[in-house]
Amino acid sequence: MSLTVEDVKQRNESLIKEVLEVYPEKTAKKRAKHLNVYESGKPDCDVKSNIKSLPGVMTIRGCAYAGSKGVVWGPIKDMIHISHGPVGCGQYSWASRRNYYIGVTGIDSFGTMQFTSDFQEKDIVFGGDKKLEKIIDEIQELFPLNKGISVQSECPIGLIGDDIEAVSKKKSKEYDGKTIVPVRCEGFRGVSQSLGHHIANDAVRDWVFDKSGDKHVDFEGTPYDVAIIGDYNIGGDAWSSRILLEEMGLRVIAQWSGDGTLAELENTPKAKLNVLHCYRSMNYISRHMEEKYGIPWVEYNFFGPSKIEASLREIASHFDDRIKEGAERVIAKYRTLTDAVIEKYRPRLEGKTVMLFVGGLRPRHVIGAYEDLGMEVVGTGYEFGHNDDYQRTTHYVKDGTLIYDDVTGYEFEKFVEKVQPDLVGSGIKEKYVFQKMGVPFRQMHSWDYSGPYHGYDGFAIFARDMDMAINSPVWGLTRAPWSK
Amino acid sequence: MSQSAEKIIDHEMLFRQPEYTEMFASKKQNFEFPYPADKVTEIRDWTKTAEYREKNFAREALTVNPAKACQPLGAVFAAVGFANTLPFVHGSQGCVAYYRSHFSRHFKEPTSCVSSSMTEDAAVFGGLNNMIDGLANSYSMYKPEMIAVSTTCMAEVIGDDLGAFITTAKQKGSVPEDFDVPFAHTPAFVGSHITGYDNALKGVLTHFWHGKERVANNAINFIGGFDGFVVGNMPEIRRILNLFGAEYTVLCDPSDVWNTPSDGEFRMYDGGTTKAEVKSALNAKATILFQGISTEKTGKYIAETGQEVVSLHHPLGLAGTDQFLMEVSRLTGKPIPAQLERERGRLVDAIADSSAHIHGKKFALYGDPDLMLGLTAFLLELGAEPVHVLSTNGDDHWAAKVQTLFDASPFGKGCHVYAKKDLWHMRSLLFTEPVDLLIGNTYGKYLERDCGVPLIRLGFPIFDRHHHHRFPIWGYEGSLRVLVTILDEIFEALDANTIDTAKTDYSYDIIR
């Protein structure tokens, strides 16, 4: 593209105006505040965020339950997470997030199972507390090696006035102080997944930290203990991250929450530093640990060699020379790999443009990885970001980037149609829309069933996948040779 | 370091490399505080016992790995089957994100659907404003010809009245007064996805038929029910009915919109039953319900209009398809086309060719109740034994129907039907009474892993195999496909079991 930055800005501004025309006046006014063209030098992206989606617009967002059960709690592998309410929520979120783990499923691990109270009309009418008690008893009998239970509330729980906290306390006492965590993540709470993350973080604070007491007094710390916070091990992301931290000499005592266990959660307050990948979903607990236990936390970014390198050094800066040297050793060790990957793929991807719309940290975090491959992100937005996300985004995006918060199906389609990026990165609901339009696409929530994308090992896969998407021969064949 | 630019390895192989396996072992030992390995083995073995099975079947409250989804999913399926229709789900927005994802993962297609995005204030004050704004927004943005409304459990628990809300929304100008907004209450805590399909379809028919006078003609209606293979099945049904030269209407046909080409254009709407077709369908002489349990209320409503209603249960195979065709013939007064008779003969031919490989094989199967009836009948016809037939959303009436099939066949002896049970129950069945093959949806792969029984994927959803839903499993041709699918798995399992060099490979035959 030979457009100047000013051309791009002008095009994007008129594009925003154009999409707003489809809405009724009131809606257009509200949506206008979520769309913008980034001006470099500004402290944030100047869009409204974390407010209610408008009815009927086809938002891409999910709910608080998705944020708690689907994101934060679900991956804790040795606990059983009850989807408490009707059958659907648990069914649709069953094993669909690719939080890899190692364990004997159904015996000592439960990540890819769907435990539900399958509410019937009588449970709505008479309440579900008695049923929940019985469910916990049945879990104890049939799954005796579970380390703990969480109760993930679906919409009806809060509406019918069930007291899941009382049930949890009672049952915990009955089972010798067993960890039983009630989570008030009913889907109607808040405006997106985001409140679910917060509620889930608070539940860890109140029902794990505050109750774990002297459970692991014999756990011996070292000066190099860190916890990985906010990595859900999608396609193995946390593993390809952990390996780097260990190689530089750190000891990873916990993974939150991909391939995580209850014991890891309980021991995290003994860490010397919390390293936080997904700020959006786990900043809450990091701040809490800082306040209560004095554990500092640092954000990092393990997408693409430039950001990995900077992050390894940043993490190392919190430790002594041994670790700093370790970081340099790791960087040097993997440079051959990343140089070869870049040498192979950059020529195939140079100058290609990308539009993103994802959740959590990715609308900004993956930009560096694309840039390492010579690609340019020309539009980005958050499904459930807050203003602090849009502030952090300014460190990543270029002048004139199109910004769209909580984008609607209509807007996204129009933006892509007009901007004509070489690649769109978003979710399963968007994937086929854009592929029909002939635009290469990668799911950037599930890594399109690939991954890991984190770390150096992951970067190689990321680079190959982006090449595969953009340079697939199929995109040259979408139009029949006889059609004009 | 195992990763290299020349040969990039995926998660499948990457994490088997020593640097990772050592890391996993150390993580487990130092930080996970796991149970000792022998304890895990002990419990694992215990879950395979008859004692465990008894405890497992004594469950009264807990459901583990169910084979059903909730009502609104089925309602969205039904709405998608009408031309230029936007499904609109009144309630929490996360639900709609889930339905869209679920369908897209199965069909590998977009699924357009909106939500009224109700949040805490709507929980307190009701969702009327969400309905008013939601209809106005979706009408102006997505320009549908019809908006089909259903509900999530949130809207049902707080008691929102769809009929009144839609009327008010129209008065407020959200959509024109004469704009079609059929609706159905679809509480997630009643029934399953098939109930939602039923309610939503009945809602559409009621909307267009209520108060209209029926002038009977000679046409017939066809209703398929909730069907993961709809993309392949519906064109096959149309082909069959066209061969008859029948006058017919398919009520609810999502087979185009879930099967659009990639040619540079995204079609939000494509195909589907038109409003004109729905209206005139009232005058048909009869309606065939291909999955009668999935469409019970709809069938009852249609019968009340004076039409004959023929309720089938996902007929498959020879006798099943025979029955379907004879009903079509009887209703239309047209003979069974020679072409179809030839197809029948070919199916008989294929069964005869392969019968020795299926005869006496023991099957476990689970899924929606109508599908289970069709598959059970077909398996019995093939001389196979459907030893465990399970449905999470099948009730005792359904179970009695399955039992009738067992009773009518010598191969049904020793076969059992399990209503309202889940896949954790099935796990106990597979350990205590093993079978040769399992038929189910994608989630059956966990049973395949745990119990070592090969899985044949027939049902919904199927996420981990591509494109099978594009081909029909209905009619003689479809049944042939089912037969081949079963045979493929039998042969694959046989090969896998005989592939060890110098140990078992004498049976690794090249001719079978």
PDB file of C-alpha atoms in Angstrom, chain A residues 22-24 26-27 52-63 65-66 77-78 86-89 91-96 98 100 102 104-108 112-121 124 131 134-135 138-139 141-147 155-156 159-160 187-192 216 218-219 235-236 239-240 242-243 246 251-253 255 259-261 263-264 267 333-334 337 340-341 344-345 408-410 413 428-430 432-433 435-438 449-452 457 460-461 464 478-479, chain B residues 1-11 14-15 19-20 23-24 26-28 30-35 39-41 43-44 46-47 52 55-56 58-73 86 88 92-102 104-105 108-121 123 129-131 133-138 140-143 153-154 157-158 188-191 193 259-268 392 423-424 427 443 446 449-450 463:
ATOM      1  CA  VAL A  22     -26.484   1.832   9.400  1.00  0.00           C
ATOM      2  CA  TYR A  23     -27.536   2.364  13.001  1.00  0.00           C
ATOM      3  CA  PRO A  24     -30.572   4.059  14.449  1.00  0.00           C
ATOM      4  CA  LYS A  26     -29.285   6.632  19.374  1.00  0.00           C
ATOM      5  CA  THR A  27     -27.216   3.554  18.661  1.00  0.00           C
ATOM      6  CA  LYS A  52     -22.687  -2.577  27.982  1.00  0.00           C
ATOM      7  CA  SER A  53     -23.022  -4.017  24.504  1.00  0.00           C
ATOM      8  CA  LEU A  54     -26.056  -2.743  22.688  1.00  0.00           C
ATOM      9  CA  PRO A  55     -28.932  -5.180  22.187  1.00  0.00           C
ATOM     10  CA  GLY A  56     -29.329  -6.721  18.760  1.00  0.00           C
ATOM     11  CA  VAL A  57     -26.036  -5.575  17.229  1.00  0.00           C
ATOM     12  CA  MET A  58     -24.314  -8.987  17.187  1.00  0.00           C
ATOM     13  CA  THR A  59     -21.582  -8.361  19.713  1.00  0.00           C
ATOM     14  CA  ILE A  60     -18.809 -10.917  19.782  1.00  0.00           C
ATOM     15  CA  ARG A  61     -18.631 -10.856  23.586  1.00  0.00           C
ATOM     16  CA  GLY A  62     -19.426 -13.638  26.007  1.00  0.00           C
ATOM     17  CA  CYS A  63     -20.425 -13.551  29.657  1.00  0.00           C
ATOM     18  CA  TYR A  65     -19.538 -17.410  33.411  1.00  0.00           C
ATOM     19  CA  ALA A  66     -17.308 -17.734  30.335  1.00  0.00           C
ATOM     20  CA  LYS A  77      -6.991 -29.557  36.449  1.00  0.00           C
ATOM     21  CA  ASP A  78      -7.244 -31.376  39.748  1.00  0.00           C
ATOM     22  CA  PRO A  86     -29.038 -25.554  33.079  1.00  0.00           C
ATOM     23  CA  VAL A  87     -27.033 -27.864  30.860  1.00  0.00           C
ATOM     24  CA  GLY A  88     -26.086 -25.506  28.012  1.00  0.00           C
ATOM     25  CA  CYS A  89     -23.305 -23.310  29.418  1.00  0.00           C
ATOM     26  CA  GLN A  91     -21.907 -28.049  27.212  1.00  0.00           C
ATOM     27  CA  TYR A  92     -20.821 -25.224  24.929  1.00  0.00           C
ATOM     28  CA  SER A  93     -17.677 -24.554  26.956  1.00  0.00           C
ATOM     29  CA  TRP A  94     -16.769 -28.227  27.285  1.00  0.00           C
ATOM     30  CA  ALA A  95     -13.122 -28.708  26.326  1.00  0.00           C
ATOM     31  CA  SER A  96     -13.383 -25.999  23.716  1.00  0.00           C
ATOM     32  CA  ARG A  98      -7.711 -26.095  24.485  1.00  0.00           C
ATOM     33  CA  TYR A 100      -3.718 -28.461  27.683  1.00  0.00           C
ATOM     34  CA  ILE A 102      -1.293 -33.723  31.803  1.00  0.00           C
ATOM     35  CA  VAL A 104      -5.548 -39.042  34.132  1.00  0.00           C
ATOM     36  CA  THR A 105      -8.849 -37.507  33.123  1.00  0.00           C
ATOM     37  CA  GLY A 106     -11.751 -38.665  35.236  1.00  0.00           C
ATOM     38  CA  ILE A 107      -9.426 -39.979  37.963  1.00  0.00           C
ATOM     39  CA  ASP A 108      -7.001 -37.291  39.148  1.00  0.00           C
ATOM     40  CA  THR A 112     -11.940 -31.938  29.662  1.00  0.00           C
ATOM     41  CA  MET A 113     -15.085 -33.060  31.456  1.00  0.00           C
ATOM     42  CA  GLN A 114     -18.460 -31.426  31.822  1.00  0.00           C
ATOM     43  CA  PHE A 115     -19.923 -31.560  35.317  1.00  0.00           C
ATOM     44  CA  THR A 116     -23.355 -29.943  35.446  1.00  0.00           C
ATOM     45  CA  SER A 117     -26.277 -29.753  37.809  1.00  0.00           C
ATOM     46  CA  ASP A 118     -28.501 -29.835  34.688  1.00  0.00           C
ATOM     47  CA  PHE A 119     -31.200 -27.662  36.254  1.00  0.00           C
ATOM     48  CA  GLN A 120     -34.799 -28.681  35.649  1.00  0.00           C
ATOM     49  CA  GLU A 121     -37.905 -26.610  36.185  1.00  0.00           C
ATOM     50  CA  ILE A 124     -35.774 -23.200  39.426  1.00  0.00           C
ATOM     51  CA  LYS A 131     -29.350 -30.561  44.666  1.00  0.00           C
ATOM     52  CA  LYS A 134     -26.149 -33.938  46.781  1.00  0.00           C
ATOM     53  CA  ILE A 135     -23.968 -33.237  43.752  1.00  0.00           C
ATOM     54  CA  GLU A 138     -21.843 -37.722  44.579  1.00  0.00           C
ATOM     55  CA  ILE A 139     -18.622 -36.113  43.348  1.00  0.00           C
ATOM     56  CA  GLU A 141     -18.013 -40.695  46.133  1.00  0.00           C
ATOM     57  CA  LEU A 142     -17.341 -41.133  42.425  1.00  0.00           C
ATOM     58  CA  PHE A 143     -14.281 -38.907  42.005  1.00  0.00           C
ATOM     59  CA  PRO A 144     -12.436 -39.400  45.280  1.00  0.00           C
ATOM     60  CA  LEU A 145      -9.125 -37.970  44.032  1.00  0.00           C
ATOM     61  CA  ASN A 146     -10.484 -34.530  43.253  1.00  0.00           C
ATOM     62  CA  LYS A 147      -8.548 -31.889  45.179  1.00  0.00           C
ATOM     63  CA  CYS A 155     -27.695 -17.078  35.223  1.00  0.00           C
ATOM     64  CA  PRO A 156     -30.546 -18.612  37.228  1.00  0.00           C
ATOM     65  CA  LEU A 159     -31.981 -14.840  40.135  1.00  0.00           C
ATOM     66  CA  ILE A 160     -33.619 -17.521  42.243  1.00  0.00           C
ATOM     67  CA  GLY A 187     -23.792 -14.675  32.961  1.00  0.00           C
ATOM     68  CA  PHE A 188     -25.886 -11.547  33.319  1.00  0.00           C
ATOM     69  CA  ARG A 189     -23.364  -9.894  35.641  1.00  0.00           C
ATOM     70  CA  GLY A 190     -21.253  -7.167  34.134  1.00  0.00           C
ATOM     71  CA  VAL A 191     -20.939  -6.471  30.453  1.00  0.00           C
ATOM     72  CA  SER A 192     -18.683  -9.250  29.174  1.00  0.00           C
ATOM     73  CA  HIS A 216       1.837 -26.753  52.791  1.00  0.00           C
ATOM     74  CA  ASP A 218       6.817 -27.911  54.423  1.00  0.00           C
ATOM     75  CA  PHE A 219       6.991 -26.243  51.025  1.00  0.00           C
ATOM     76  CA  GLY A 235      -2.061 -25.411  22.788  1.00  0.00           C
ATOM     77  CA  GLY A 236       0.699 -25.608  25.411  1.00  0.00           C
ATOM     78  CA  TRP A 239       4.780 -24.899  28.771  1.00  0.00           C
ATOM     79  CA  SER A 240       6.736 -23.198  26.000  1.00  0.00           C
ATOM     80  CA  ARG A 242       7.867 -22.074  31.512  1.00  0.00           C
ATOM     81  CA  ILE A 243      10.761 -23.784  29.809  1.00  0.00           C
ATOM     82  CA  GLU A 246      13.458 -22.414  34.041  1.00  0.00           C
ATOM     83  CA  ARG A 251      11.916 -21.882  39.591  1.00  0.00           C
ATOM     84  CA  VAL A 252       8.290 -21.755  38.433  1.00  0.00           C
ATOM     85  CA  ILE A 253       6.236 -22.756  41.456  1.00  0.00           C
ATOM     86  CA  GLN A 255       0.956 -21.885  36.636  1.00  0.00           C
ATOM     87  CA  ASP A 259      -2.171 -27.043  33.558  1.00  0.00           C
ATOM     88  CA  GLY A 260      -2.482 -25.632  37.080  1.00  0.00           C
ATOM     89  CA  THR A 261      -3.355 -27.375  40.314  1.00  0.00           C
ATOM     90  CA  ALA A 263      -1.565 -26.757  45.375  1.00  0.00           C
ATOM     91  CA  GLU A 264       0.079 -24.367  42.940  1.00  0.00           C
ATOM     92  CA  ASN A 267       1.686 -21.903  47.231  1.00  0.00           C
ATOM     93  CA  LYS A 333      20.639 -20.003  22.677  1.00  0.00           C
ATOM     94  CA  TYR A 334      17.427 -19.419  20.770  1.00  0.00           C
ATOM     95  CA  LEU A 337      16.233 -20.658  15.809  1.00  0.00           C
ATOM     96  CA  ALA A 340      16.273 -19.047  10.840  1.00  0.00           C
ATOM     97  CA  VAL A 341      12.515 -18.754  11.286  1.00  0.00           C
ATOM     98  CA  LYS A 344      12.490 -18.385   6.137  1.00  0.00           C
ATOM     99  CA  TYR A 345       9.182 -16.612   6.614  1.00  0.00           C
ATOM    100  CA  THR A 408     -20.243  -5.555  16.042  1.00  0.00           C
ATOM    101  CA  GLY A 409     -20.544  -8.165  13.306  1.00  0.00           C
ATOM    102  CA  TYR A 410     -21.605  -5.492  10.838  1.00  0.00           C
ATOM    103  CA  GLU A 413     -17.289  -7.005   8.126  1.00  0.00           C
ATOM    104  CA  ILE A 428     -14.460 -18.911  15.567  1.00  0.00           C
ATOM    105  CA  LYS A 429     -17.609 -16.821  15.045  1.00  0.00           C
ATOM    106  CA  GLU A 430     -15.718 -14.538  12.684  1.00  0.00           C
ATOM    107  CA  TYR A 432     -15.854 -18.296   8.261  1.00  0.00           C
ATOM    108  CA  VAL A 433     -17.364 -14.883   7.526  1.00  0.00           C
ATOM    109  CA  GLN A 435     -12.894 -16.817   4.673  1.00  0.00           C
ATOM    110  CA  LYS A 436     -16.073 -16.640   2.578  1.00  0.00           C
ATOM    111  CA  MET A 437     -15.003 -13.132   1.641  1.00  0.00           C
ATOM    112  CA  GLY A 438     -11.707 -14.569   0.463  1.00  0.00           C
ATOM    113  CA  TYR A 449      -6.204 -25.636  16.912  1.00  0.00           C
ATOM    114  CA  SER A 450      -2.460 -25.130  16.531  1.00  0.00           C
ATOM    115  CA  GLY A 451       0.009 -23.634  18.963  1.00  0.00           C
ATOM    116  CA  PRO A 452       1.748 -23.095  21.211  1.00  0.00           C
ATOM    117  CA  ASP A 457       9.272 -22.763  20.227  1.00  0.00           C
ATOM    118  CA  ALA A 460       8.255 -20.903  14.965  1.00  0.00           C
ATOM    119  CA  ILE A 461       4.758 -22.357  14.862  1.00  0.00           C
ATOM    120  CA  ARG A 464       4.551 -21.035   9.913  1.00  0.00           C
ATOM    121  CA  THR A 478     -11.916 -18.412  -4.956  1.00  0.00           C
ATOM    122  CA  ARG A 479     -13.138 -17.025  -8.253  1.00  0.00           C
TER     123      ARG A 479
ATOM    124  CA  MET B   1      16.224 -27.625  21.544  1.00  0.00           C
ATOM    125  CA  SER B   2      13.986 -29.679  19.288  1.00  0.00           C
ATOM    126  CA  GLN B   3      12.305 -26.914  17.339  1.00  0.00           C
ATOM    127  CA  SER B   4      13.883 -25.879  14.064  1.00  0.00           C
ATOM    128  CA  ALA B   5      12.980 -23.672  11.155  1.00  0.00           C
ATOM    129  CA  GLU B   6      13.464 -26.530   8.699  1.00  0.00           C
ATOM    130  CA  LYS B   7      11.054 -28.854  10.418  1.00  0.00           C
ATOM    131  CA  ILE B   8       8.657 -27.012  12.662  1.00  0.00           C
ATOM    132  CA  ILE B   9       7.010 -29.406  15.072  1.00  0.00           C
ATOM    133  CA  ASP B  10       3.540 -28.931  16.493  1.00  0.00           C
ATOM    134  CA  HIS B  11       2.144 -29.456  19.958  1.00  0.00           C
ATOM    135  CA  LEU B  14       6.901 -30.831  20.589  1.00  0.00           C
ATOM    136  CA  PHE B  15       5.831 -31.737  24.087  1.00  0.00           C
ATOM    137  CA  GLU B  19      13.294 -31.133  27.524  1.00  0.00           C
ATOM    138  CA  TYR B  20       9.539 -30.956  27.964  1.00  0.00           C
ATOM    139  CA  MET B  23       9.950 -30.372  32.795  1.00  0.00           C
ATOM    140  CA  PHE B  24       6.523 -31.996  33.224  1.00  0.00           C
ATOM    141  CA  SER B  26       9.588 -31.983  37.723  1.00  0.00           C
ATOM    142  CA  LYS B  27       6.502 -29.762  37.772  1.00  0.00           C
ATOM    143  CA  LYS B  28       4.387 -32.659  38.926  1.00  0.00           C
ATOM    144  CA  ASN B  30       7.725 -30.525  43.049  1.00  0.00           C
ATOM    145  CA  PHE B  31       4.623 -28.401  42.752  1.00  0.00           C
ATOM    146  CA  GLU B  32       1.457 -30.330  42.005  1.00  0.00           C
ATOM    147  CA  PHE B  33       1.330 -32.392  45.206  1.00  0.00           C
ATOM    148  CA  PRO B  34      -0.147 -35.291  43.259  1.00  0.00           C
ATOM    149  CA  TYR B  35      -1.564 -38.514  44.610  1.00  0.00           C
ATOM    150  CA  LYS B  39      -3.318 -44.655  44.236  1.00  0.00           C
ATOM    151  CA  VAL B  40      -4.271 -43.222  40.850  1.00  0.00           C
ATOM    152  CA  THR B  41      -4.018 -46.679  39.292  1.00  0.00           C
ATOM    153  CA  ILE B  43      -8.907 -45.664  41.609  1.00  0.00           C
ATOM    154  CA  ARG B  44      -8.667 -45.920  37.854  1.00  0.00           C
ATOM    155  CA  TRP B  46     -11.935 -49.291  40.564  1.00  0.00           C
ATOM    156  CA  THR B  47     -13.865 -47.079  38.121  1.00  0.00           C
ATOM    157  CA  TYR B  52     -18.367 -48.516  40.613  1.00  0.00           C
ATOM    158  CA  LYS B  55     -22.613 -46.337  42.467  1.00  0.00           C
ATOM    159  CA  ASN B  56     -22.419 -44.448  39.201  1.00  0.00           C
ATOM    160  CA  ALA B  58     -27.213 -44.548  41.674  1.00  0.00           C
ATOM    161  CA  ARG B  59     -26.447 -40.876  40.925  1.00  0.00           C
ATOM    162  CA  GLU B  60     -29.485 -38.671  41.419  1.00  0.00           C
ATOM    163  CA  ALA B  61     -28.206 -35.128  41.169  1.00  0.00           C
ATOM    164  CA  LEU B  62     -24.928 -34.956  39.279  1.00  0.00           C
ATOM    165  CA  THR B  63     -24.689 -35.072  35.502  1.00  0.00           C
ATOM    166  CA  VAL B  64     -21.287 -35.833  33.957  1.00  0.00           C
ATOM    167  CA  ASN B  65     -20.592 -35.450  30.244  1.00  0.00           C
ATOM    168  CA  PRO B  66     -24.190 -35.264  29.027  1.00  0.00           C
ATOM    169  CA  ALA B  67     -25.147 -35.811  25.394  1.00  0.00           C
ATOM    170  CA  LYS B  68     -27.554 -32.910  25.090  1.00  0.00           C
ATOM    171  CA  ALA B  69     -27.555 -29.130  24.870  1.00  0.00           C
ATOM    172  CA  CYS B  70     -30.139 -26.563  25.914  1.00  0.00           C
ATOM    173  CA  GLN B  71     -33.367 -25.366  24.276  1.00  0.00           C
ATOM    174  CA  PRO B  72     -32.263 -22.062  22.730  1.00  0.00           C
ATOM    175  CA  LEU B  73     -29.581 -23.820  20.661  1.00  0.00           C
ATOM    176  CA  LEU B  86     -32.351 -13.399  11.833  1.00  0.00           C
ATOM    177  CA  PHE B  88     -32.788 -13.192  18.022  1.00  0.00           C
ATOM    178  CA  SER B  92     -27.889 -12.854  28.329  1.00  0.00           C
ATOM    179  CA  GLN B  93     -25.490 -12.303  25.454  1.00  0.00           C
ATOM    180  CA  GLY B  94     -22.957 -14.961  26.405  1.00  0.00           C
ATOM    181  CA  CYS B  95     -25.448 -17.650  25.450  1.00  0.00           C
ATOM    182  CA  VAL B  96     -25.576 -16.414  21.871  1.00  0.00           C
ATOM    183  CA  ALA B  97     -21.788 -16.365  21.680  1.00  0.00           C
ATOM    184  CA  TYR B  98     -21.912 -20.016  22.711  1.00  0.00           C
ATOM    185  CA  TYR B  99     -24.587 -21.052  20.175  1.00  0.00           C
ATOM    186  CA  ARG B 100     -22.788 -19.330  17.338  1.00  0.00           C
ATOM    187  CA  SER B 101     -19.480 -20.916  18.287  1.00  0.00           C
ATOM    188  CA  HIS B 102     -21.048 -24.340  18.723  1.00  0.00           C
ATOM    189  CA  SER B 104     -19.604 -22.840  13.605  1.00  0.00           C
ATOM    190  CA  ARG B 105     -17.360 -25.511  15.107  1.00  0.00           C
ATOM    191  CA  LYS B 108     -17.414 -24.878   9.713  1.00  0.00           C
ATOM    192  CA  GLU B 109     -19.685 -22.037   8.623  1.00  0.00           C
ATOM    193  CA  PRO B 110     -20.732 -18.658  10.036  1.00  0.00           C
ATOM    194  CA  THR B 111     -23.874 -18.582  12.167  1.00  0.00           C
ATOM    195  CA  SER B 112     -25.528 -15.198  12.414  1.00  0.00           C
ATOM    196  CA  CYS B 113     -27.596 -14.616  15.521  1.00  0.00           C
ATOM    197  CA  VAL B 114     -28.150 -11.668  17.842  1.00  0.00           C
ATOM    198  CA  SER B 115     -28.854 -11.286  21.534  1.00  0.00           C
ATOM    199  CA  SER B 116     -30.798  -8.671  23.458  1.00  0.00           C
ATOM    200  CA  SER B 117     -27.753  -8.437  25.774  1.00  0.00           C
ATOM    201  CA  MET B 118     -29.625  -8.359  29.071  1.00  0.00           C
ATOM    202  CA  THR B 119     -27.531  -7.496  32.131  1.00  0.00           C
ATOM    203  CA  GLU B 120     -28.136  -6.849  35.823  1.00  0.00           C
ATOM    204  CA  ASP B 121     -30.505  -3.930  35.354  1.00  0.00           C
ATOM    205  CA  ALA B 123     -32.644  -8.741  35.714  1.00  0.00           C
ATOM    206  CA  ASN B 129     -36.018  -2.041  26.769  1.00  0.00           C
ATOM    207  CA  ASN B 130     -33.536  -4.620  25.533  1.00  0.00           C
ATOM    208  CA  MET B 131     -36.227  -6.013  23.265  1.00  0.00           C
ATOM    209  CA  ASP B 133     -33.633  -1.493  21.242  1.00  0.00           C
ATOM    210  CA  GLY B 134     -32.553  -4.933  20.115  1.00  0.00           C
ATOM    211  CA  LEU B 135     -35.246  -5.297  17.484  1.00  0.00           C
ATOM    212  CA  ALA B 136     -34.645  -1.767  16.220  1.00  0.00           C
ATOM    213  CA  ASN B 137     -30.886  -2.280  15.955  1.00  0.00           C
ATOM    214  CA  SER B 138     -30.940  -5.676  14.322  1.00  0.00           C
ATOM    215  CA  SER B 140     -31.735  -1.636  10.636  1.00  0.00           C
ATOM    216  CA  MET B 141     -28.331  -3.335  10.639  1.00  0.00           C
ATOM    217  CA  TYR B 142     -29.019  -6.748   9.212  1.00  0.00           C
ATOM    218  CA  LYS B 143     -32.137  -6.068   7.123  1.00  0.00           C
ATOM    219  CA  CYS B 153     -33.004 -19.098  30.895  1.00  0.00           C
ATOM    220  CA  MET B 154     -32.368 -15.650  32.340  1.00  0.00           C
ATOM    221  CA  VAL B 157     -36.551 -17.005  35.200  1.00  0.00           C
ATOM    222  CA  ILE B 158     -37.513 -13.347  35.470  1.00  0.00           C
ATOM    223  CA  ALA B 188     -33.003 -23.973  29.056  1.00  0.00           C
ATOM    224  CA  PHE B 189     -34.153 -25.791  32.178  1.00  0.00           C
ATOM    225  CA  VAL B 190     -36.849 -27.723  30.304  1.00  0.00           C
ATOM    226  CA  GLY B 191     -36.039 -30.460  27.789  1.00  0.00           C
ATOM    227  CA  HIS B 193     -31.979 -28.591  22.167  1.00  0.00           C
ATOM    228  CA  ASN B 259     -23.220 -24.547   3.169  1.00  0.00           C
ATOM    229  CA  THR B 260     -22.355 -21.365   1.315  1.00  0.00           C
ATOM    230  CA  PRO B 261     -19.485 -21.169  -1.170  1.00  0.00           C
ATOM    231  CA  SER B 262     -16.247 -19.277  -0.639  1.00  0.00           C
ATOM    232  CA  ASP B 263     -16.321 -17.043  -3.683  1.00  0.00           C
ATOM    233  CA  GLY B 264     -15.539 -13.663  -2.236  1.00  0.00           C
ATOM    234  CA  GLU B 265     -18.963 -12.962  -0.793  1.00  0.00           C
ATOM    235  CA  PHE B 266     -20.263 -13.567   2.727  1.00  0.00           C
ATOM    236  CA  ARG B 267     -23.919 -14.511   2.573  1.00  0.00           C
ATOM    237  CA  MET B 268     -25.538 -13.805   5.884  1.00  0.00           C
ATOM    238  CA  THR B 392     -29.518 -38.114  27.713  1.00  0.00           C
ATOM    239  CA  LEU B 423     -21.575 -40.467  28.973  1.00  0.00           C
ATOM    240  CA  TRP B 424     -20.142 -41.207  32.412  1.00  0.00           C
ATOM    241  CA  ARG B 427     -18.236 -45.347  30.503  1.00  0.00           C
ATOM    242  CA  TYR B 443     -17.288 -36.241  22.838  1.00  0.00           C
ATOM    243  CA  TYR B 446     -13.008 -39.600  25.490  1.00  0.00           C
ATOM    244  CA  ARG B 449      -9.538 -43.227  24.863  1.00  0.00           C
ATOM    245  CA  ASP B 450     -10.679 -44.524  28.268  1.00  0.00           C
ATOM    246  CA  PHE B 463     -15.983 -30.921  15.811  1.00  0.00           C
TER     247      PHE B 463
END
